[in-house]
């Protein structure tokens, strides 16, 4: 690959959801061509692509079809198949490198790798049979049991505690005998995340630490900057940078953390643009999507600084009808910035769009969302 990639070069994107779409928009703005590998012709990223290759994402044939057409390949979600990527990486650069994907997509390997780099996580043990679970419950009392592979937005996991029938809980989560991980339950005061970017030549930048609020396992709000102590936020950014270096990242990575009274624990890594970094489109000098493209194209990284405090609200399938009805009222506020992903079907819980509120403080940004939330919400749920 010629570094940096000149305008007109082709970036291949494995996956075609909203992360691929917003990365693709950044790629096109920089003059790159975009080819998307997608199971569906009519997908968020294919709307902004020069070409879509239709193929299931777990079929190596699709990877072999897209690779020779591209100068560099990247991906927008972790569940792409690592093995064919490793083969392809021999003749087309794949960023972030397949090795990092292979580590983070498996929760046990991920936590071991984080700890090996001296970054703390919750205590955890592998669970391969009901007896392992019983032992973990006796040792820790309460925990979160997760499938080691797959699962997102809180799917494939549940809170477990001593006194439950270990056999029954194990069978429920692993009817196929899949490997599980038991994590000690973390009584966090806040969930945080940091987007970190690393260039081909090893330069690292981090975005401001963001505070995340989930509802029913799905990200609901991201608040930037996080309402936490400055030294905690700095520590979180430092940990993210350490992980990017230690894992030889090229591209951007979302690092999710728990903040407890004692300190910070890393929960999960995602070597791709992250939902909690969507606010960067409107609130930072360089969005996480442009940063990702800059990194994988061998360009210098941009300035990640926040120029305006922001709060991002995810809009799910159940919000879309109200959004359509009240669009003009909502957008009458010029500091509410709407991004719609172009998905055909608005199923409940499906991420369809996001709305970022800007303000001179996060409180002011939040107040902007509070004003329109009654028009959007399904039921009478408060915003926070
Ligand atoms: P994950 O899929 O690991 O990101 O988990 C989804 C959500 O479950 C997190 O955002 C937390 O709210 C919660 N969670 C996950 N692991 C733990 C844990 N060990 N202790 C407490 N809550 C957790």
Tab-separated table of C-alpha atoms and ligand atoms in Angstrom:
chain	number	residue	atom	x	y	z
A	1	UNK	CA	0.000	0.000	0.000
A	2	UNK	CA	1.225	3.489	-0.862
A	3	UNK	CA	1.314	5.512	2.355
A	4	UNK	CA	-0.519	7.775	2.651
A	5	UNK	CA	-3.263	6.506	0.357
A	6	UNK	CA	-3.823	9.137	-2.342
A	7	UNK	CA	-7.334	10.465	-3.047
A	8	UNK	CA	-9.026	8.106	-5.510
A	9	UNK	CA	-7.658	5.010	-3.749
A	10	UNK	CA	-10.188	2.438	-2.571
A	11	UNK	CA	-11.111	1.573	0.996
A	12	UNK	CA	-12.971	-1.698	1.583
A	13	UNK	CA	-15.435	-1.840	4.478
A	14	UNK	CA	-16.536	-5.184	5.908
A	15	UNK	CA	-20.028	-4.633	7.270
A	16	UNK	CA	-22.618	-2.112	6.249
A	17	UNK	CA	-24.346	-0.658	9.309
A	18	UNK	CA	-24.308	2.892	10.652
A	19	UNK	CA	-20.638	2.732	11.711
A	20	UNK	CA	-19.688	1.774	8.160
A	21	UNK	CA	-21.946	4.511	6.799
A	22	UNK	CA	-20.455	7.301	8.913
A	23	UNK	CA	-16.894	6.041	8.305
A	24	UNK	CA	-17.741	5.840	4.607
A	25	UNK	CA	-19.007	9.427	4.582
A	26	UNK	CA	-15.668	10.525	6.078
A	27	UNK	CA	-13.756	8.435	3.529
A	28	UNK	CA	-15.640	9.983	0.625
A	29	UNK	CA	-15.068	13.476	1.960
A	30	UNK	CA	-11.333	12.743	1.826
A	31	UNK	CA	-11.719	11.626	-1.781
A	32	UNK	CA	-11.499	7.859	-1.345
A	33	UNK	CA	-13.605	5.329	-3.173
A	34	UNK	CA	-15.569	2.978	-0.936
A	35	UNK	CA	-16.539	-0.648	-1.506
A	36	UNK	CA	-18.750	-2.282	1.089
A	37	UNK	CA	-19.208	-5.970	1.865
A	38	UNK	CA	-22.797	-6.387	2.966
A	39	UNK	CA	-25.358	-9.163	3.316
A	40	UNK	CA	-27.902	-6.719	1.915
A	41	UNK	CA	-27.789	-4.321	-1.074
A	42	UNK	CA	-29.937	-1.739	0.733
A	43	UNK	CA	-27.887	-1.085	3.876
A	44	UNK	CA	-26.775	2.118	5.661
A	45	UNK	CA	-23.174	1.924	4.396
A	46	UNK	CA	-24.040	0.813	0.871
A	47	UNK	CA	-26.043	4.051	0.438
A	48	UNK	CA	-22.766	5.974	0.612
A	49	UNK	CA	-20.561	3.416	-1.190
A	50	UNK	CA	-19.339	3.386	-4.776
A	51	UNK	CA	-20.073	-0.302	-4.851
A	52	UNK	CA	-21.584	-3.005	-2.655
A	53	UNK	CA	-20.544	-6.630	-2.809
A	54	UNK	CA	-23.445	-8.660	-1.496
A	55	UNK	CA	-22.322	-11.600	0.597
A	56	UNK	CA	-22.958	-12.935	4.099
A	57	UNK	CA	-20.284	-11.655	6.494
A	58	UNK	CA	-19.445	-15.154	7.694
A	59	UNK	CA	-18.599	-16.372	4.192
A	60	UNK	CA	-14.914	-16.243	3.241
A	61	UNK	CA	-15.886	-16.016	-0.466
A	62	UNK	CA	-17.080	-12.430	0.109
A	63	UNK	CA	-13.729	-11.490	1.672
A	64	UNK	CA	-11.894	-12.974	-1.292
A	65	UNK	CA	-14.124	-11.011	-3.682
A	66	UNK	CA	-13.657	-7.589	-2.061
A	67	UNK	CA	-9.951	-7.800	-1.143
A	68	UNK	CA	-8.372	-7.542	-4.641
A	69	UNK	CA	-10.506	-4.457	-5.397
A	70	UNK	CA	-9.213	-2.460	-2.422
A	71	UNK	CA	-6.017	-0.688	-1.339
A	72	UNK	CA	-6.838	-1.240	2.327
A	73	UNK	CA	-9.572	-3.122	4.200
A	74	UNK	CA	-11.246	-2.194	7.445
A	75	UNK	CA	-14.338	-3.366	9.303
A	76	UNK	CA	-17.135	-1.900	11.342
A	77	UNK	CA	-17.917	-4.690	13.768
A	78	UNK	CA	-16.019	-7.359	15.679
A	79	UNK	CA	-17.860	-10.427	14.547
A	80	UNK	CA	-16.234	-10.579	11.132
A	81	UNK	CA	-14.447	-13.867	10.679
A	82	UNK	CA	-10.817	-13.502	11.681
A	83	UNK	CA	-9.331	-16.483	9.780
A	84	UNK	CA	-10.038	-15.337	6.183
A	85	UNK	CA	-8.937	-11.858	7.230
A	86	UNK	CA	-5.573	-13.253	8.271
A	87	UNK	CA	-5.165	-14.858	4.826
A	88	UNK	CA	-6.157	-11.642	3.073
A	89	UNK	CA	-3.857	-9.514	5.217
A	90	UNK	CA	-0.958	-11.277	3.487
A	91	UNK	CA	-1.626	-9.270	0.304
A	92	UNK	CA	-3.893	-6.308	1.263
A	93	UNK	CA	-3.412	-4.362	4.511
A	94	UNK	CA	-6.244	-4.968	6.982
A	95	UNK	CA	-6.558	-2.338	9.729
A	96	UNK	CA	-7.032	-2.734	12.626
A	97	UNK	CA	-4.856	-5.832	12.194
A	98	UNK	CA	-6.731	-9.176	12.368
A	99	UNK	CA	-4.734	-10.249	15.443
A	100	UNK	CA	-6.339	-7.552	17.611
A	101	UNK	CA	-9.773	-8.612	16.371
A	102	UNK	CA	-9.042	-12.201	17.242
A	103	UNK	CA	-8.146	-11.119	20.785
A	104	UNK	CA	-11.011	-8.758	21.567
A	105	UNK	CA	-13.878	-10.709	20.033
A	106	UNK	CA	-13.333	-13.433	22.633
A	107	UNK	CA	-14.120	-12.017	26.079
A	108	UNK	CA	-11.659	-14.265	27.937
A	109	UNK	CA	-8.749	-13.529	25.607
A	110	UNK	CA	-9.710	-9.852	25.692
A	111	UNK	CA	-9.593	-9.590	29.488
A	112	UNK	CA	-6.353	-11.579	29.664
A	113	UNK	CA	-4.742	-9.254	27.095
A	114	UNK	CA	-5.896	-6.132	28.971
A	115	UNK	CA	-4.470	-7.445	32.241
A	116	UNK	CA	-1.230	-8.524	30.580
A	117	UNK	CA	-0.758	-4.849	29.663
A	118	UNK	CA	-1.091	-3.879	33.323
A	119	UNK	CA	-4.589	-2.410	32.938
A	120	UNK	CA	-7.130	-3.545	35.560
A	121	UNK	CA	-10.401	-5.373	34.794
A	122	UNK	CA	-13.067	-6.976	36.997
A	123	UNK	CA	-12.024	-10.408	38.305
A	124	UNK	CA	-13.181	-13.164	35.991
A	125	UNK	CA	-13.090	-16.928	35.547
A	126	UNK	CA	-13.853	-19.132	32.534
A	127	UNK	CA	-17.041	-21.198	32.836
A	128	UNK	CA	-17.089	-24.387	30.776
A	129	UNK	CA	-19.573	-26.435	32.832
A	130	UNK	CA	-22.174	-25.914	35.591
A	131	UNK	CA	-19.569	-26.928	38.215
A	132	UNK	CA	-17.328	-23.958	37.162
A	133	UNK	CA	-20.297	-21.645	37.638
A	134	UNK	CA	-21.100	-23.063	41.044
A	135	UNK	CA	-17.497	-22.514	42.165
A	136	UNK	CA	-17.525	-18.925	40.847
A	137	UNK	CA	-20.782	-18.161	42.672
A	138	UNK	CA	-19.365	-19.601	45.907
A	139	UNK	CA	-16.244	-17.469	45.486
A	140	UNK	CA	-17.779	-14.149	44.331
A	141	UNK	CA	-21.439	-14.285	45.410
A	142	UNK	CA	-22.679	-12.206	42.473
A	143	UNK	CA	-21.509	-11.744	38.921
A	144	UNK	CA	-22.332	-11.300	35.283
A	145	UNK	CA	-22.247	-14.433	33.164
A	146	UNK	CA	-21.526	-13.784	29.473
A	147	UNK	CA	-20.975	-15.836	26.360
A	148	UNK	CA	-17.269	-15.575	25.522
A	149	UNK	CA	-17.981	-15.174	21.798
A	150	UNK	CA	-20.666	-13.069	20.107
A	151	UNK	CA	-23.354	-11.097	21.900
A	152	UNK	CA	-23.740	-7.311	21.815
A	153	UNK	CA	-25.984	-4.643	23.364
A	154	UNK	CA	-26.321	-6.750	26.521
A	155	UNK	CA	-27.447	-9.869	24.618
A	156	UNK	CA	-25.983	-13.265	25.622
A	157	UNK	CA	-25.418	-12.307	29.264
A	158	UNK	CA	-27.187	-12.179	32.614
A	159	UNK	CA	-26.630	-11.215	36.202
A	160	UNK	CA	-26.212	-14.278	38.446
A	161	UNK	CA	-25.980	-14.742	42.196
A	162	UNK	CA	-25.337	-17.393	44.812
A	163	UNK	CA	-28.362	-19.526	45.559
A	164	UNK	CA	-29.432	-19.805	41.921
A	165	UNK	CA	-29.486	-23.221	40.288
A	166	UNK	CA	-26.083	-23.215	38.514
A	167	UNK	CA	-27.062	-26.096	36.230
A	168	UNK	CA	-30.206	-24.302	35.020
A	169	UNK	CA	-28.493	-20.908	34.544
A	170	UNK	CA	-25.619	-22.521	32.646
A	171	UNK	CA	-27.961	-24.407	30.296
A	172	UNK	CA	-30.000	-21.264	29.661
A	173	UNK	CA	-27.011	-19.242	28.504
A	174	UNK	CA	-25.055	-22.067	26.881
A	175	UNK	CA	-27.582	-24.596	25.537
A	176	UNK	CA	-24.938	-25.384	22.895
A	177	UNK	CA	-22.145	-25.887	25.479
A	178	UNK	CA	-20.461	-22.624	24.376
A	179	UNK	CA	-17.698	-21.173	26.501
A	180	UNK	CA	-18.815	-18.593	29.087
A	181	UNK	CA	-17.042	-16.046	31.251
A	182	UNK	CA	-18.076	-15.197	34.785
A	183	UNK	CA	-17.192	-11.652	35.765
A	184	UNK	CA	-17.388	-10.387	39.296
A	185	UNK	CA	-20.298	-7.927	39.645
A	186	UNK	CA	-18.906	-4.379	39.607
A	187	UNK	CA	-20.896	-1.870	41.704
A	188	UNK	CA	-19.961	0.982	39.360
A	189	UNK	CA	-20.894	4.600	39.990
A	190	UNK	CA	-20.583	5.460	36.310
A	191	UNK	CA	-19.842	3.859	32.962
A	192	UNK	CA	-17.189	5.676	30.949
A	193	UNK	CA	-15.550	5.261	27.581
A	194	UNK	CA	-12.617	6.649	25.681
A	195	UNK	CA	-12.076	6.545	21.943
A	196	UNK	CA	-8.396	6.113	21.165
A	197	UNK	CA	-6.779	6.390	17.735
A	198	UNK	CA	-3.380	5.165	16.602
A	199	UNK	CA	-1.721	5.804	13.255
A	200	UNK	CA	0.319	3.440	11.091
A	201	UNK	CA	3.489	5.104	12.426
A	202	UNK	CA	2.463	4.619	16.058
A	203	UNK	CA	1.178	8.060	17.051
A	204	UNK	CA	-1.663	7.916	19.591
A	205	UNK	CA	-4.400	10.414	20.401
A	206	UNK	CA	-7.353	10.010	22.763
A	207	UNK	CA	-10.749	11.692	22.772
A	208	UNK	CA	-12.250	13.157	25.934
A	209	UNK	CA	-13.599	10.652	28.419
A	210	UNK	CA	-17.335	10.161	27.889
A	211	UNK	CA	-20.009	9.104	30.390
A	212	UNK	CA	-22.478	6.523	29.121
A	213	UNK	CA	-25.965	5.678	30.317
A	214	UNK	CA	-27.541	2.430	29.137
A	215	UNK	CA	-31.204	1.413	29.030
A	216	UNK	CA	-32.138	-2.257	28.701
A	217	UNK	CA	-28.561	-3.106	27.698
A	218	UNK	CA	-28.440	-0.520	24.886
A	219	UNK	CA	-26.539	2.765	24.978
A	220	UNK	CA	-29.049	5.548	25.639
A	221	UNK	CA	-26.982	8.700	26.309
A	222	UNK	CA	-23.327	9.687	25.980
A	223	UNK	CA	-22.229	12.770	27.872
A	224	UNK	CA	-19.006	14.492	26.800
A	225	UNK	CA	-17.041	15.391	28.782
A	226	UNK	CA	-17.927	12.842	31.491
A	227	UNK	CA	-19.110	14.296	34.808
A	228	UNK	CA	-16.207	12.806	36.715
A	229	UNK	CA	-13.031	14.025	38.433
A	230	UNK	CA	-10.392	15.376	36.053
A	231	UNK	CA	-7.768	12.912	37.295
A	232	UNK	CA	-10.113	9.952	36.671
A	233	UNK	CA	-10.816	11.138	33.128
A	234	UNK	CA	-7.089	11.596	32.513
A	235	UNK	CA	-6.400	8.111	33.903
A	236	UNK	CA	-9.034	6.584	31.591
A	237	UNK	CA	-7.412	8.257	28.578
A	238	UNK	CA	-4.012	7.051	29.705
A	239	UNK	CA	-5.292	3.453	30.002
A	240	UNK	CA	-6.832	3.631	26.515
A	241	UNK	CA	-3.550	4.866	25.056
A	242	UNK	CA	-1.658	2.065	26.817
A	243	UNK	CA	-4.025	-0.530	25.319
A	244	UNK	CA	-3.763	0.953	21.811
A	245	UNK	CA	0.016	0.771	21.978
A	246	UNK	CA	0.141	-2.659	23.591
A	247	UNK	CA	-2.275	-4.167	21.076
A	248	UNK	CA	-0.564	-2.477	18.099
A	249	UNK	CA	-3.800	-0.789	17.052
A	250	UNK	CA	-4.105	0.989	13.712
A	251	UNK	CA	-7.431	2.817	13.514
A	252	UNK	CA	-9.781	3.823	16.305
A	253	UNK	CA	-10.892	1.735	19.256
A	254	UNK	CA	-13.649	2.244	21.826
A	255	UNK	CA	-12.549	1.407	25.377
A	256	UNK	CA	-15.425	0.891	27.833
A	257	UNK	CA	-14.712	1.312	31.535
A	258	UNK	CA	-16.441	1.096	34.881
A	259	UNK	CA	-15.766	3.814	37.421
A	260	UNK	CA	-16.065	2.593	41.013
A	261	UNK	CA	-15.332	4.369	44.293
A	262	UNK	CA	-11.869	2.776	44.176
A	263	UNK	CA	-10.911	3.521	40.585
A	264	UNK	CA	-11.302	2.357	36.994
A	265	UNK	CA	-11.741	-1.096	35.452
A	266	UNK	CA	-11.740	-1.789	31.725
A	267	UNK	CA	-14.852	-3.685	30.649
A	268	UNK	CA	-14.641	-4.076	26.889
A	269	UNK	CA	-12.687	-3.080	23.780
A	270	UNK	CA	-14.059	-2.475	20.293
A	271	UNK	CA	-11.392	-1.897	17.595
A	272	UNK	CA	-13.633	0.270	15.416
A	273	UNK	CA	-15.631	3.496	15.731
A	274	UNK	CA	-17.887	3.206	18.778
A	275	UNK	CA	-21.447	4.316	19.505
A	276	UNK	CA	-20.236	6.405	22.449
A	277	UNK	CA	-18.066	8.397	20.029
A	278	UNK	CA	-20.861	9.589	17.748
A	279	UNK	CA	-20.864	12.964	19.505
A	280	UNK	CA	-17.410	13.613	17.977
A	281	UNK	CA	-19.098	14.319	14.616
A	282	UNK	CA	-20.522	17.570	15.961
A	283	UNK	CA	-18.424	18.335	19.031
A	284	UNK	CA	-14.780	17.586	18.115
A	285	UNK	CA	-12.400	19.039	15.540
A	286	UNK	CA	-11.943	15.583	13.999
A	287	UNK	CA	-14.698	12.986	14.270
A	288	UNK	CA	-13.889	9.416	15.277
A	289	UNK	CA	-14.934	8.359	11.761
A	290	UNK	CA	-12.528	10.720	9.991
A	291	UNK	CA	-9.855	9.695	12.494
A	292	UNK	CA	-10.402	6.017	11.682
A	293	UNK	CA	-10.111	6.678	7.963
A	294	UNK	CA	-7.018	8.856	8.473
A	295	UNK	CA	-5.384	6.061	10.473
A	296	UNK	CA	-6.147	3.202	8.079
A	297	UNK	CA	-5.186	5.347	5.064
A	298	UNK	CA	-1.802	6.166	6.584
A	299	UNK	CA	-2.598	9.885	6.981
A	300	UNK	CA	-1.553	11.958	10.004
A	301	UNK	CA	-4.164	11.936	12.774
A	302	UNK	CA	-6.424	14.964	13.265
A	303	UNK	CA	-7.059	16.970	16.435
A	304	UNK	CA	-9.466	15.023	18.678
A	305	UNK	CA	-10.196	17.959	21.020
A	306	UNK	CA	-13.735	18.760	22.057
A	307	UNK	CA	-14.748	22.233	20.881
A	308	UNK	CA	-18.264	22.106	22.400
A	309	UNK	CA	-19.728	20.043	25.248
A	310	UNK	CA	-22.294	17.566	23.933
A	311	UNK	CA	-24.866	14.945	24.884
A	312	UNK	CA	-25.800	12.257	22.379
A	313	UNK	CA	-29.144	10.457	22.453
A	314	UNK	CA	-29.578	7.191	20.558
A	315	UNK	CA	-32.867	6.986	18.660
A	316	UNK	CA	-34.221	3.454	18.409
A	317	UNK	CA	-36.978	1.894	16.338
A	318	UNK	CA	-39.648	2.871	18.872
A	319	UNK	CA	-38.694	6.565	18.586
A	320	UNK	CA	-38.858	6.876	14.825
A	321	UNK	CA	-42.552	7.482	14.303
A	322	UNK	CA	-42.497	10.361	16.810
A	323	UNK	CA	-39.306	11.691	15.240
A	324	UNK	CA	-41.027	11.886	11.858
A	325	UNK	CA	-44.085	13.605	13.339
A	326	UNK	CA	-42.119	16.206	15.312
A	327	UNK	CA	-39.095	16.646	13.068
A	328	UNK	CA	-39.640	20.349	12.397
A	329	UNK	CA	-40.237	21.176	16.073
A	330	UNK	CA	-37.156	19.231	17.171
A	331	UNK	CA	-34.839	20.704	14.569
A	332	UNK	CA	-36.053	24.230	15.256
A	333	UNK	CA	-33.313	24.166	17.906
A	334	UNK	CA	-30.203	24.810	15.791
A	335	UNK	CA	-27.918	23.124	18.301
A	336	UNK	CA	-29.659	19.756	18.000
A	337	UNK	CA	-27.876	17.771	15.306
A	338	UNK	CA	-29.671	14.791	13.788
A	339	UNK	CA	-28.014	11.817	12.042
A	340	UNK	CA	-30.328	9.237	10.473
A	341	UNK	CA	-28.896	5.920	9.265
A	342	UNK	CA	-31.303	5.065	6.434
A	343	UNK	CA	-32.449	1.677	7.757
A	344	UNK	CA	-35.669	0.464	6.201
A	345	UNK	CA	-37.242	-1.303	9.166
A	346	UNK	CA	-37.677	0.510	12.499
A	347	UNK	CA	-37.819	-2.455	14.873
A	348	UNK	CA	-37.999	-1.704	18.623
A	349	UNK	CA	-34.488	-1.571	20.095
A	350	UNK	CA	-32.824	-1.162	16.692
A	351	UNK	CA	-30.420	1.789	16.423
A	352	UNK	CA	-31.922	4.023	13.736
A	353	UNK	CA	-30.463	7.498	14.308
A	354	UNK	CA	-28.882	9.731	16.921
A	355	UNK	CA	-29.451	13.263	18.079
A	356	UNK	CA	-26.542	15.248	19.490
A	357	UNK	CA	-27.248	18.293	21.614
A	358	UNK	CA	-24.527	20.931	21.870
A	359	UNK	CA	-24.201	23.589	24.569
A	360	UNK	CA	-21.800	25.740	26.515
A	361	UNK	CA	-21.899	23.016	29.217
A	362	UNK	CA	-23.162	19.429	29.360
A	363	UNK	CA	-25.991	20.702	31.575
A	364	UNK	CA	-27.080	23.109	28.828
A	365	UNK	CA	-26.792	20.377	26.174
A	366	UNK	CA	-28.826	18.064	28.384
A	367	UNK	CA	-31.516	20.729	28.852
A	368	UNK	CA	-31.874	20.906	25.045
A	369	UNK	CA	-32.574	17.165	24.932
A	370	UNK	CA	-34.934	17.425	27.932
A	371	UNK	CA	-37.079	19.881	25.941
A	372	UNK	CA	-37.591	17.491	23.015
A	373	UNK	CA	-37.535	14.150	24.858
A	374	UNK	CA	-41.299	14.263	25.675
A	375	UNK	CA	-41.926	14.392	21.895
A	376	UNK	CA	-39.710	11.375	21.223
A	377	UNK	CA	-40.033	8.946	24.099
A	378	UNK	CA	-42.264	5.902	24.002
A	379	UNK	CA	-44.173	5.999	27.318
A	380	UNK	CA	-43.221	8.332	30.128
A	381	UNK	CA	-39.571	7.363	30.700
A	382	UNK	CA	-37.431	10.245	31.935
A	383	UNK	CA	-34.428	11.211	29.783
A	384	UNK	CA	-31.949	10.537	32.603
B	1	LIG	P1	-20.955	-5.624	27.979
B	1	LIG	O1	-21.630	-6.401	26.908
B	1	LIG	O2	-19.808	-6.340	28.613
B	1	LIG	O3	-20.573	-4.228	27.511
B	1	LIG	O4	-22.043	-5.394	29.123
B	1	LIG	C1	-23.237	-4.674	28.908
B	1	LIG	C2	-23.619	-3.901	30.160
B	1	LIG	O5	-23.835	-4.803	31.247
B	1	LIG	C3	-22.529	-2.959	30.633
B	1	LIG	O6	-22.588	-1.730	29.944
B	1	LIG	C4	-22.872	-2.833	32.109
B	1	LIG	O7	-23.939	-1.930	32.301
B	1	LIG	C5	-23.347	-4.234	32.457
B	1	LIG	N1	-22.229	-5.070	32.962
B	1	LIG	C6	-21.398	-5.810	32.204
B	1	LIG	N2	-20.469	-6.424	32.959
B	1	LIG	C7	-20.689	-6.072	34.235
B	1	LIG	C8	-20.074	-6.384	35.487
B	1	LIG	N3	-19.027	-7.217	35.555
B	1	LIG	N4	-20.592	-5.810	36.598
B	1	LIG	C9	-21.664	-4.980	36.545
B	1	LIG	N5	-22.307	-4.661	35.386
B	1	LIG	C10	-21.833	-5.186	34.249
